[in-house]
Coordinates of C-alpha atoms in Angstrom, one line a residue:
M1 CA -18.5 -69.0 -26.8
A2 CA -16.1 -67.6 -29.7
S3 CA -18.1 -64.4 -29.6
G4 CA -17.7 -63.9 -26.1
G5 CA -14.5 -64.5 -26.2
D6 CA -13.5 -62.1 -28.9
D7 CA -15.7 -59.7 -27.0
A8 CA -13.6 -60.0 -24.4
E9 CA -10.1 -60.3 -25.7
A10 CA -11.2 -56.8 -27.8
S11 CA -12.5 -55.0 -24.9
A12 CA -9.0 -56.3 -23.3
G13 CA -7.2 -54.9 -26.0
T14 CA -9.3 -51.5 -26.1
Q15 CA -8.4 -51.0 -22.3
D16 CA -4.9 -52.0 -23.2
A17 CA -4.5 -48.9 -25.6
L18 CA -6.3 -46.6 -23.3
S19 CA -3.7 -47.5 -21.0
A20 CA -0.9 -46.9 -23.2
A21 CA -2.4 -43.6 -24.4
V22 CA -2.9 -42.7 -21.0
R23 CA 1.0 -43.3 -20.3
R24 CA 2.4 -41.5 -23.4
T25 CA 0.5 -38.6 -22.6
R26 CA 1.6 -38.7 -18.9
Q27 CA 5.1 -38.8 -20.4
W28 CA 4.4 -36.0 -22.3
L29 CA 3.1 -34.0 -20.1
E30 CA 6.5 -34.8 -18.0
R31 CA 8.4 -34.0 -20.4
R32 CA 6.6 -30.8 -21.4
T33 CA 5.7 -29.8 -18.0
L34 CA 8.2 -26.8 -17.0
G35 CA 7.5 -25.6 -20.6
L36 CA 3.7 -25.5 -20.1
A37 CA 4.1 -24.6 -16.2
T38 CA 6.5 -21.4 -17.8
G39 CA 3.8 -20.4 -20.2
V40 CA 0.9 -20.3 -17.6
A41 CA 3.3 -18.7 -15.5
V42 CA 4.1 -16.0 -18.4
A43 CA 0.5 -15.9 -18.8
V44 CA -0.2 -14.9 -15.2
L45 CA 2.4 -12.2 -15.3
A46 CA 0.5 -10.4 -18.3
V47 CA -2.8 -10.4 -16.6
V48 CA -1.7 -9.0 -13.6
F49 CA 1.2 -6.9 -14.4
V50 CA 2.1 -6.6 -18.2
V51 CA -1.5 -5.6 -19.5
P52 CA -1.9 -3.1 -16.3
A53 CA 1.3 -1.0 -16.9
A54 CA 0.2 -1.2 -20.7
V55 CA -3.0 0.2 -20.4
V56 CA -1.1 3.3 -18.6
F57 CA 1.3 3.6 -20.8
A58 CA -1.5 3.5 -24.1
E59 CA -3.2 6.0 -22.0
A60 CA -0.1 8.2 -22.1
V61 CA 0.4 7.7 -25.8
L62 CA -3.0 7.8 -27.5
V63 CA -5.2 10.6 -28.2
D64 CA -9.1 9.8 -29.9
G65 CA -7.5 6.6 -30.8
A66 CA -4.2 7.5 -32.4
L67 CA -0.6 8.1 -31.3
S68 CA 0.4 11.2 -30.0
A69 CA 3.4 12.5 -28.0
A70 CA 1.2 15.4 -26.6
P71 CA 0.5 14.0 -23.0
I72 CA 3.7 13.4 -22.5
R73 CA 5.3 16.5 -24.3
G74 CA 2.7 18.4 -22.0
V75 CA 4.4 17.1 -19.1
L76 CA 8.1 17.8 -20.2
T77 CA 7.2 21.2 -21.1
D78 CA 5.1 22.2 -18.3
P79 CA 7.3 24.4 -15.9
F80 CA 5.3 23.1 -12.8
Y81 CA 6.7 19.2 -13.5
V82 CA 9.6 20.0 -14.4
G83 CA 10.6 23.6 -13.9
A84 CA 13.4 25.5 -15.8
L85 CA 14.0 22.2 -17.6
A86 CA 10.7 23.1 -19.8
E87 CA 12.4 25.6 -22.2
V88 CA 15.4 22.6 -22.8
F89 CA 12.8 20.1 -23.4
A90 CA 10.5 22.5 -25.7
R91 CA 13.5 23.5 -27.9
P92 CA 16.0 20.6 -27.3
L93 CA 18.3 22.1 -30.0
A94 CA 18.8 25.1 -28.0
V95 CA 20.7 23.1 -24.9
G96 CA 23.2 25.4 -24.7
E97 CA 21.5 28.5 -24.5
H98 CA 19.7 27.2 -21.7
L99 CA 22.5 26.4 -19.6
R100 CA 24.3 29.7 -20.3
G101 CA 20.9 31.6 -19.4
L102 CA 21.2 29.5 -15.8
A103 CA 24.5 30.2 -15.6
G104 CA 23.9 34.0 -15.7
W105 CA 21.2 33.6 -12.8
A106 CA 23.6 32.2 -10.8
E107 CA 26.2 34.8 -11.8
R108 CA 24.0 37.7 -11.1
G109 CA 23.0 36.3 -7.4
F110 CA 19.7 35.4 -8.3
P111 CA 18.7 31.8 -7.3
V112 CA 18.8 28.9 -9.9
P113 CA 14.8 28.1 -11.3
T114 CA 13.8 25.1 -9.6
F115 CA 13.2 22.1 -11.0
G116 CA 9.7 21.4 -10.6
L117 CA 7.6 18.5 -8.8
I118 CA 10.0 15.6 -10.6
G119 CA 12.8 18.3 -9.8
F120 CA 11.8 18.2 -5.9
T121 CA 11.1 14.1 -6.1
A122 CA 14.7 13.3 -7.0
Y123 CA 15.8 15.9 -4.6
Q124 CA 14.2 14.4 -2.1
A125 CA 15.2 10.9 -2.9
L126 CA 18.6 11.9 -3.1
L127 CA 18.7 13.3 0.4
S128 CA 17.0 10.3 1.5
T129 CA 19.7 8.1 0.2
V130 CA 22.3 10.4 1.2
A131 CA 20.5 9.9 4.8
S132 CA 20.4 6.1 4.4
V133 CA 24.2 5.6 3.5
A134 CA 25.1 7.8 6.7
L135 CA 23.2 5.7 9.0
G136 CA 23.4 2.4 7.2
L137 CA 27.1 2.1 6.8
P138 CA 28.1 2.6 10.5
G139 CA 25.9 0.0 11.4
A140 CA 27.1 -2.0 8.8
Y141 CA 30.6 -1.2 10.3
V142 CA 29.8 -2.5 13.3
L143 CA 28.0 -6.0 12.5
A144 CA 30.7 -7.1 10.5
R145 CA 33.7 -5.9 12.9
F146 CA 32.2 -6.4 16.2
E147 CA 31.2 -9.3 18.6
F148 CA 28.3 -8.4 20.9
P149 CA 25.4 -10.1 22.6
G150 CA 22.1 -9.4 20.3
R151 CA 24.3 -9.1 17.0
D152 CA 22.6 -11.8 15.7
L153 CA 18.9 -10.7 16.4
L154 CA 20.3 -6.8 14.9
R155 CA 21.3 -8.4 12.1
S156 CA 18.1 -10.1 12.1
L157 CA 16.1 -7.0 12.2
T158 CA 17.6 -5.2 9.2
I159 CA 15.3 -6.8 7.0
L160 CA 12.1 -6.0 9.1
P161 CA 11.2 -2.7 7.3
F162 CA 10.7 -4.7 3.9
V163 CA 7.7 -6.3 5.7
L164 CA 6.7 -3.1 7.5
P165 CA 3.8 -1.3 5.7
G166 CA 5.2 2.7 4.8
I167 CA 1.6 3.5 6.0
M168 CA 2.2 2.0 9.5
V169 CA 5.5 3.8 9.5
A170 CA 4.0 6.9 8.8
V171 CA 1.8 6.9 12.0
G172 CA 4.8 5.8 14.2
F173 CA 6.6 8.8 13.1
F174 CA 3.7 10.9 13.8
A175 CA 3.1 9.7 17.0
M176 CA 6.9 10.0 18.0
F177 CA 7.4 14.0 16.5
S178 CA 3.8 15.1 17.2
A179 CA 3.7 18.0 19.7
D180 CA 3.3 16.3 22.8
G181 CA 5.0 13.2 21.4
P182 CA 7.6 11.1 23.2
F183 CA 10.8 13.1 21.0
N184 CA 9.7 16.7 22.4
Q185 CA 9.2 15.0 26.0
L186 CA 12.7 14.2 25.8
L187 CA 14.0 17.5 24.9
G188 CA 11.8 18.9 27.7
L189 CA 13.4 17.1 30.5
V190 CA 17.0 18.3 29.1
G191 CA 15.6 22.0 29.0
L192 CA 15.4 22.3 25.4
G193 CA 12.2 23.2 23.2
P194 CA 10.0 21.8 21.5
V195 CA 10.7 20.7 17.6
D196 CA 7.8 20.9 15.2
I197 CA 9.0 18.9 12.0
L198 CA 6.2 17.1 10.9
F199 CA 4.9 18.0 7.6
S200 CA 8.2 18.8 6.3
L201 CA 10.8 17.5 4.6
E202 CA 13.5 16.6 7.0
V203 CA 10.6 14.3 8.6
I204 CA 9.9 12.8 5.1
V205 CA 14.1 12.0 4.9
L206 CA 13.9 10.6 8.1
A207 CA 11.1 8.5 7.7
H208 CA 12.8 6.9 4.2
A209 CA 16.1 6.4 6.1
F210 CA 14.0 4.4 8.6
Y211 CA 13.4 2.0 5.3
N212 CA 16.6 2.1 3.4
A213 CA 19.2 2.4 5.9
P214 CA 18.8 -1.2 7.2
L215 CA 18.8 -2.2 3.4
V216 CA 22.4 -0.5 3.1
A217 CA 23.4 -2.0 6.3
R218 CA 22.5 -5.7 5.2
L219 CA 24.5 -5.4 1.9
A220 CA 27.5 -3.5 3.1
T221 CA 27.6 -6.0 6.1
A222 CA 27.2 -9.1 3.7
A223 CA 30.0 -7.5 1.5
W224 CA 32.5 -6.6 4.4
E225 CA 32.1 -10.4 5.6
S226 CA 33.1 -11.1 2.5
V227 CA 36.0 -9.3 2.0
D228 CA 39.3 -11.8 1.2
T229 CA 41.0 -11.2 4.5
R230 CA 44.1 -12.2 2.8
T231 CA 44.3 -9.2 0.4
V232 CA 44.5 -7.0 3.7
E233 CA 47.2 -8.7 5.2
T234 CA 49.2 -8.4 1.9
A235 CA 48.9 -5.1 1.8
R236 CA 49.7 -4.8 5.3
S237 CA 53.0 -7.0 5.3
L238 CA 54.0 -4.8 2.3
G239 CA 53.9 -1.2 4.3
A240 CA 50.2 -0.5 4.0
S241 CA 49.3 1.5 7.1
R242 CA 45.6 0.5 8.3
R243 CA 44.3 3.6 6.9
R244 CA 46.1 2.8 3.5
A245 CA 44.6 -0.9 3.3
F246 CA 41.4 0.0 4.3
L247 CA 40.9 2.3 1.6
D248 CA 42.7 0.6 -0.9
V249 CA 41.4 -3.1 -0.2
I250 CA 38.5 -3.2 1.5
V251 CA 36.2 -0.2 0.2
P252 CA 36.7 -1.3 -3.8
Q253 CA 35.5 -4.5 -2.5
I254 CA 32.7 -3.3 -0.6
A255 CA 31.8 -0.3 -2.6
P256 CA 29.5 -2.2 -5.2
A257 CA 27.2 -3.4 -2.4
V258 CA 27.2 0.1 -1.2
L259 CA 26.4 1.6 -4.3
A260 CA 23.7 -0.9 -5.3
G261 CA 22.2 -0.1 -1.9
A262 CA 22.1 3.5 -2.5
V263 CA 20.6 3.2 -6.1
L264 CA 18.0 0.8 -5.3
T265 CA 17.1 3.2 -2.3
F266 CA 17.0 6.4 -4.3
V267 CA 14.6 4.4 -6.7
F268 CA 12.7 3.4 -3.6
T269 CA 12.2 7.1 -2.3
F270 CA 11.8 8.4 -6.1
R271 CA 8.2 6.3 -6.2
T272 CA 7.6 7.3 -2.5
F273 CA 4.0 7.2 -1.6
P274 CA 2.6 6.2 2.0
I275 CA 5.3 8.3 3.8
V276 CA 4.4 11.5 1.8
L277 CA 0.8 10.7 1.7
A278 CA 0.8 11.1 5.4
L279 CA 3.6 12.8 6.4
G280 CA 3.8 15.4 3.7
G281 CA 0.7 15.8 1.8
L282 CA 0.1 18.2 -1.5
D283 CA 2.5 20.7 0.2
L284 CA 5.5 18.6 0.0
A285 CA 3.9 16.2 -2.7
T286 CA 6.1 13.7 -4.6
V287 CA 5.6 12.3 -8.4
E288 CA 3.7 9.9 -6.8
V289 CA 1.6 11.5 -4.7
W290 CA 0.5 14.1 -7.2
I291 CA -0.3 10.7 -9.6
Y292 CA -2.8 10.0 -7.5
S293 CA -3.9 13.3 -6.6
R294 CA -4.9 13.5 -10.5
I295 CA -6.7 10.0 -10.5
R296 CA -8.8 11.3 -7.7
Q297 CA -9.3 14.2 -9.9
L298 CA -10.7 11.9 -12.8
D299 CA -7.6 13.7 -14.4
L300 CA -6.2 9.7 -16.1
A301 CA -4.7 10.9 -18.9
G302 CA -2.5 13.6 -17.0
A303 CA -2.0 11.2 -14.3
A304 CA -0.6 8.2 -17.0
A305 CA 1.8 10.6 -18.8
L306 CA 3.4 11.7 -15.9
A307 CA 3.5 7.6 -14.7
V308 CA 5.5 7.2 -18.3
V309 CA 8.0 9.9 -17.1
E310 CA 8.0 8.7 -13.7
T311 CA 8.4 4.9 -14.6
A312 CA 11.3 5.9 -17.6
L313 CA 13.4 7.8 -14.8
S314 CA 13.2 4.9 -12.8
V315 CA 13.9 2.3 -15.1
A316 CA 16.8 4.0 -16.1
V317 CA 18.4 4.2 -12.4
L318 CA 17.4 0.8 -12.0
A319 CA 19.5 -0.5 -14.7
I320 CA 22.5 1.5 -12.7
Y321 CA 21.1 -0.7 -9.9
L322 CA 21.7 -4.3 -11.7
R323 CA 25.0 -3.4 -13.4
F324 CA 26.2 -2.4 -9.3
E325 CA 24.5 -5.5 -8.6
S326 CA 26.0 -7.8 -10.7
R327 CA 29.6 -6.7 -9.1
R328 CA 28.7 -8.1 -6.0
Y329 CA 29.1 -11.6 -6.6
G330 CA 32.4 -13.2 -7.8
T331 CA 34.9 -11.8 -4.9
G332 CA 36.7 -14.2 -2.4
R333 CA 34.5 -15.3 0.5
T334 CA 36.5 -15.8 3.9
P335 CA 34.2 -15.6 6.8
D336 CA 35.7 -15.8 10.0
P337 CA 33.7 -14.9 13.2
S338 CA 36.3 -15.3 15.1
E339 CA 38.0 -12.2 14.1
R340 CA 35.4 -9.8 15.1
T341 CA 36.7 -7.1 18.3
P342 CA 34.4 -7.9 21.5
L343 CA 32.5 -4.2 21.5
V344 CA 32.7 -3.9 25.2
P345 CA 35.8 -5.4 26.6
S346 CA 35.9 -3.8 29.4
L347 CA 34.6 -0.5 31.1
R348 CA 38.1 1.4 30.7
A349 CA 37.7 0.3 26.8
L350 CA 34.2 2.0 27.1
A351 CA 35.9 5.1 27.0
R352 CA 37.8 5.1 24.2
P353 CA 36.9 7.5 21.0
S354 CA 35.6 4.5 19.0
R355 CA 33.5 3.2 21.5
L356 CA 31.8 6.7 22.2
A357 CA 30.8 7.3 18.4
I358 CA 29.4 3.9 18.8
L359 CA 27.3 4.5 21.7
A360 CA 26.4 8.0 20.0
Y361 CA 25.2 6.2 16.6
G362 CA 23.4 3.2 18.7
L363 CA 21.6 6.6 20.9
V364 CA 20.5 7.6 16.9
V365 CA 19.6 4.5 15.8
A366 CA 17.2 4.1 19.1
V367 CA 15.8 7.8 17.8
V368 CA 14.9 6.8 14.3
F369 CA 14.5 3.0 14.0
V370 CA 13.1 1.9 17.9
G371 CA 11.1 5.6 18.4
P372 CA 8.8 5.4 15.9
I373 CA 7.4 1.8 16.5
A374 CA 7.7 2.0 20.0
S375 CA 6.1 5.4 20.1
M376 CA 3.0 4.2 17.8
V377 CA 2.7 1.1 20.3
I378 CA 2.5 3.4 23.6
E379 CA 0.5 5.8 21.6
S380 CA -2.1 3.0 21.3
V381 CA -2.4 2.7 25.1
T382 CA -2.2 5.9 26.4
G383 CA -4.3 9.0 26.8
A384 CA -4.3 12.0 28.8
N385 CA -4.7 10.3 31.8
G386 CA -2.1 7.3 31.5
L387 CA -2.6 4.2 30.3
T388 CA -6.0 3.5 28.6
L389 CA -7.6 1.0 26.2
R390 CA -10.0 3.4 24.5
H391 CA -8.3 3.3 21.2
Y392 CA -8.7 -0.3 21.4
A393 CA -12.7 0.0 22.3
F394 CA -13.1 2.7 19.7
L395 CA -12.3 0.1 17.3
L396 CA -15.2 -2.3 18.6
D397 CA -17.0 0.3 18.9
R398 CA -17.1 1.0 15.1
Q399 CA -17.0 -2.5 14.3
A400 CA -20.4 -3.2 16.4
E401 CA -22.1 0.2 15.7
G402 CA -20.4 1.9 12.5
A403 CA -22.2 3.0 9.5
S404 CA -21.7 1.1 6.3
F405 CA -19.7 3.6 4.7
Q406 CA -17.3 4.0 7.6
V407 CA -14.0 1.8 7.8
K408 CA -14.4 -1.0 10.4
P409 CA -11.5 -2.8 11.9
W410 CA -12.9 -6.7 11.3
P411 CA -13.4 -6.6 7.5
A412 CA -9.8 -4.5 7.2
V413 CA -7.9 -7.9 9.2
R414 CA -10.2 -10.0 6.9
N415 CA -9.3 -8.6 3.8
S416 CA -5.8 -8.6 4.4
L417 CA -5.3 -12.0 5.1
L418 CA -7.9 -12.9 2.4
F419 CA -6.1 -11.1 -0.1
A420 CA -2.6 -12.5 1.5
G421 CA -3.5 -16.2 0.9
A422 CA -5.0 -15.3 -2.5
T423 CA -1.6 -13.7 -3.1
L424 CA 0.2 -16.6 -2.3
A425 CA -1.6 -19.0 -4.2
V426 CA -0.7 -16.4 -7.2
A427 CA 2.6 -15.2 -6.5
V428 CA 4.5 -18.2 -5.4
P429 CA 3.8 -21.0 -8.2
T430 CA 4.7 -18.1 -10.2
G431 CA 7.8 -17.4 -9.0
V432 CA 9.3 -20.4 -8.0
V433 CA 8.6 -21.4 -12.1
V434 CA 10.8 -18.2 -13.0
A435 CA 13.2 -19.0 -10.6
V436 CA 13.4 -22.2 -12.0
R437 CA 13.6 -20.8 -15.4
R438 CA 16.1 -18.5 -14.4
V439 CA 18.7 -20.7 -13.0
R440 CA 18.6 -23.3 -15.9
G441 CA 19.1 -20.3 -18.3
G442 CA 18.3 -21.1 -21.8
R443 CA 15.9 -19.6 -24.1
G444 CA 13.4 -16.7 -22.7
G445 CA 16.0 -16.0 -19.9
L446 CA 16.4 -12.4 -20.7
V447 CA 12.8 -11.9 -20.8
L448 CA 12.1 -13.6 -17.5
D449 CA 15.0 -11.7 -15.8
A450 CA 12.8 -8.7 -17.1
L451 CA 9.6 -10.0 -15.9
A452 CA 11.6 -10.9 -12.5
T453 CA 12.8 -7.3 -12.2
A454 CA 9.9 -4.8 -14.0
P455 CA 8.1 -4.5 -11.0
L456 CA 10.5 -2.9 -9.1
A457 CA 10.8 0.1 -11.7
V458 CA 6.8 0.5 -11.8
S459 CA 4.9 1.9 -8.9
G460 CA 1.7 0.2 -7.2
I461 CA 0.2 3.3 -8.2
V462 CA 0.7 2.8 -11.9
L463 CA -0.6 -1.0 -11.6
G464 CA -3.5 0.0 -9.8
V465 CA -4.5 2.5 -12.3
G466 CA -4.1 0.0 -15.2
L467 CA -6.0 -2.6 -13.8
L468 CA -8.7 0.1 -12.6
R469 CA -8.3 1.3 -16.2
G470 CA -8.2 -2.6 -18.0
L471 CA -9.7 -5.1 -15.8
V472 CA -12.4 -3.3 -13.5
F473 CA -13.7 -1.3 -16.5
G474 CA -13.2 -4.0 -18.9
V475 CA -10.6 -5.0 -21.5
P476 CA -12.5 -5.2 -25.2
L477 CA -12.4 -8.4 -26.7
P478 CA -13.2 -10.0 -30.3
G479 CA -16.9 -10.3 -30.8
G480 CA -18.1 -7.6 -28.6
F481 CA -17.1 -9.0 -25.7
R482 CA -15.0 -7.4 -22.8
L483 CA -13.1 -9.3 -20.0
R484 CA -13.7 -7.8 -16.8
V485 CA -13.2 -8.8 -13.0
T486 CA -13.9 -7.5 -9.6
G487 CA -12.2 -5.0 -7.8
V488 CA -11.0 -8.0 -5.5
V489 CA -10.0 -9.8 -7.9
A490 CA -7.9 -6.7 -9.2
I491 CA -6.5 -6.3 -5.5
V492 CA -5.1 -9.8 -5.9
A493 CA -3.7 -8.9 -8.9
A494 CA -2.0 -6.0 -7.7
H495 CA -0.5 -7.8 -4.5
A496 CA 0.8 -10.8 -6.5
A497 CA 2.1 -8.0 -9.1
A498 CA 4.4 -6.1 -6.5
A499 CA 5.3 -10.1 -4.3
Y500 CA 6.6 -12.2 -7.0
P501 CA 9.8 -10.9 -7.5
F502 CA 10.6 -11.1 -4.2
V503 CA 9.8 -15.1 -4.5
V504 CA 12.0 -15.3 -7.0
R505 CA 15.0 -13.7 -5.2
N506 CA 14.4 -15.5 -2.4
A507 CA 13.7 -19.3 -4.3
A508 CA 16.4 -18.7 -7.1
P509 CA 19.1 -18.8 -5.0
A510 CA 17.9 -21.6 -3.1
I511 CA 17.4 -23.5 -6.1
G512 CA 20.5 -22.6 -7.7
G513 CA 22.4 -24.0 -4.4
V514 CA 20.9 -27.6 -4.7
D515 CA 23.6 -30.3 -5.4
R516 CA 23.5 -30.9 -9.4
S517 CA 24.7 -34.2 -9.1
L518 CA 21.8 -35.7 -6.9
V519 CA 19.4 -34.0 -9.7
E520 CA 21.4 -35.9 -12.5
S521 CA 21.4 -38.7 -10.2
A522 CA 17.5 -38.4 -10.5
R523 CA 17.5 -38.4 -13.9
S524 CA 19.4 -41.3 -14.6
L525 CA 17.4 -43.3 -12.5
G526 CA 14.6 -42.4 -14.9
A527 CA 12.8 -39.5 -13.4
S528 CA 11.8 -36.6 -16.0
R529 CA 12.9 -33.1 -15.3
A530 CA 9.7 -32.3 -13.7
R531 CA 10.0 -35.4 -11.4
A532 CA 13.5 -34.7 -10.5
L533 CA 12.4 -30.8 -10.0
L534 CA 9.4 -31.9 -7.9
D535 CA 11.0 -34.7 -5.6
V536 CA 14.9 -33.1 -5.5
E537 CA 15.1 -29.5 -6.3
L538 CA 12.1 -28.2 -4.5
P539 CA 12.2 -30.0 -1.5
L540 CA 16.1 -29.2 -1.2
A541 CA 15.2 -25.7 -2.1
I542 CA 12.4 -25.2 0.8
T543 CA 13.8 -22.7 3.0
G544 CA 14.2 -20.6 -0.2
V545 CA 10.6 -21.0 -1.2
V546 CA 9.0 -20.4 2.3
A547 CA 10.6 -17.3 3.1
G548 CA 9.8 -16.1 -0.2
A549 CA 6.2 -17.4 0.5
A550 CA 6.4 -15.4 4.0
F551 CA 7.5 -12.1 1.8
A552 CA 4.9 -12.5 -0.4
A553 CA 2.3 -12.4 2.4
A554 CA 3.7 -9.5 4.2
I555 CA 4.0 -7.5 1.2
S556 CA 0.3 -8.3 0.5
I557 CA -0.8 -7.6 3.9
G558 CA 0.9 -4.4 4.0
E559 CA 0.5 -3.2 0.4
F560 CA -1.1 0.2 0.3
N561 CA -0.1 2.1 -3.1
S562 CA -2.5 0.1 -5.6
T563 CA -5.3 -1.1 -3.1
V564 CA -5.8 2.4 -1.8
I565 CA -6.8 3.0 -5.4
L566 CA -8.9 -0.6 -6.1
A567 CA -10.2 -0.2 -2.9
E568 CA -11.8 3.4 -3.4
G569 CA -15.3 3.5 -2.1
G570 CA -15.8 0.1 -1.6
D571 CA -15.6 -2.1 1.3
S572 CA -12.6 -4.2 -0.1
Y573 CA -10.3 -1.9 2.2
T574 CA -7.5 -3.7 3.9
M575 CA -5.4 -2.7 7.4
P576 CA -2.9 0.0 5.8
V577 CA -6.1 1.4 4.0
A578 CA -7.8 1.2 7.7
V579 CA -5.1 3.3 9.1
E580 CA -4.8 5.8 6.3
R581 CA -8.7 6.4 6.9
Y582 CA -8.5 6.8 10.3
L583 CA -5.0 9.0 10.6
G584 CA -6.8 11.4 8.0
D585 CA -9.6 11.8 10.1
R586 CA -7.0 13.1 12.5
T587 CA -7.9 10.4 14.9
L588 CA -4.1 9.3 15.8
G589 CA -5.4 7.1 18.9
P590 CA -7.2 4.8 16.6
A591 CA -4.9 4.8 13.9
T592 CA -1.9 3.9 16.1
A593 CA -4.2 0.9 17.3
M594 CA -5.1 -0.5 13.9
G595 CA -1.7 0.3 13.3
T596 CA -0.3 -2.0 15.9
V597 CA -2.7 -4.6 15.0
L598 CA -1.0 -4.5 11.3
L599 CA 2.5 -4.8 13.4
A600 CA 1.5 -8.0 15.3
V601 CA 0.4 -9.4 12.0
T602 CA 3.3 -8.5 9.7
S603 CA 5.5 -9.3 12.5
A604 CA 4.5 -13.0 12.0
S605 CA 5.8 -12.9 8.5
F606 CA 9.1 -11.2 10.0
V607 CA 9.9 -14.7 12.0
V608 CA 8.7 -17.1 9.3
I609 CA 11.2 -15.2 7.2
E610 CA 14.4 -15.6 9.9
R611 CA 13.5 -18.8 11.0
V612 CA 12.3 -20.6 8.2
G613 CA 14.0 -18.8 5.3
G614 CA 17.3 -18.5 6.6
G615 CA 18.4 -14.7 6.1
G616 CA 15.4 -13.4 3.6
Y617 CA 15.6 -10.8 0.8
R618 CA 18.8 -11.5 -1.1

């Protein structure tokens, strides 16, 4: 009997010891949950972003396994890439001589030599930036200064370009400005001849303005509404005219936001790909399009060297953007919607020059922003004899009877949705962890800031090449093993790398805005940091997290740059790739039908961003 009692006591003691060990382990994990989650997030970012980018950059600086500057020097000294600057890079110590030579060309009346592919890319980016600012600033003025029906909806629509795939927008411009498109039909009604701007620099700049003018307008509107009205009133009371008060008081307060939008526009348009690929081709190739061409020619070393130069320029410009962005905060914010002026108070006021100018601006907006999307939808349901559904019937026939090598609509839709779901599973937890660490600061904050921003400077083409050369072909491991993944996994990795910065940018302000006293109360009641985060902070910041998730899904659905490389020759193509393939076959009708399906899917993400996220991109 005593022996049985001893066994029972020993068993109870063992159970108590196990319970204590489990409790200590749980407490240890709770104390270190954020640290462990940060480690996992950094590991994920290393796989989906750092390693692919490093693979490409290593390709550009390694020749036969040894460090060499020859590939990059080959780009910088080739007149095709840098034009007249090739001599400067070939003989960097003779800069003065080169500048005098260029000046001499101009003095003798000869055109100054071109600056090659990179120079043209920067030139079209500069034109696109100017056009975006010129179209975006009047919109910001109208949204900030006037009240009118639909104002809130119009402001919400400024976020729409972020969830519209570039290839779909290109199809819209193709439908709008084709020889028999709506634009030329309208010109014919007023007796003007047809205008052919397809496959020209003009249509590329317009398409870039479609994307980036709303970005400028959104940033400038937020800054305009944050202007400290007391400073304007003080300037006016001291005798300043309305114009002088605007130049001396309002302009300095909105300038950082406008410059931030302009610089970000330049970065985006410098790295442009689907717009130029569809509307310009190799005749108007930018750096990104040429990198894609080199990849298809299997010149991976040349593509990598050019990608390094492009990334270095993008990082330099992005650093300027971050400087301007930091100046956007800290100004007095005294929003007063009641001060907005009714846009159309009366029919007599409609004849005022300012109202006429706004009306003219509205017509431009209708042509540039509404026209392409409406043209794509209309083109998808019209034919030579009027309304028709034959383009959608073509998609159904292709699905039912298409050959295995042909692009079918259902696999494209299915893959896009599956990739979006997998992207959410990777990008949202990673982005939330990075957002939490950014808000709390501390050690590693600078590294996390860099990881949260760097994908904006590295193009999807570069990531696609890096994932193809690295994870798809296989990364060597000790012992002769290779880490290799399928193309599907690589596509999800590329989408997650493109999406998680937007999760960070939406979640971080929401988490930072949580009342810290609530968190401190939870901690004082015994909750660990991890428990306070899960039970208090994240539930209160859920709108920002949901908005970030909606962005991640929309970006995944519309991602084209890396997907077109990783899906080459396989059955993992997505809706944007399907649109490009149909457009490449010069079958505009099916391309517009597939683009309309893509529009319907991405519009759902837009609704979530605005209705749940409460403002979207910051």
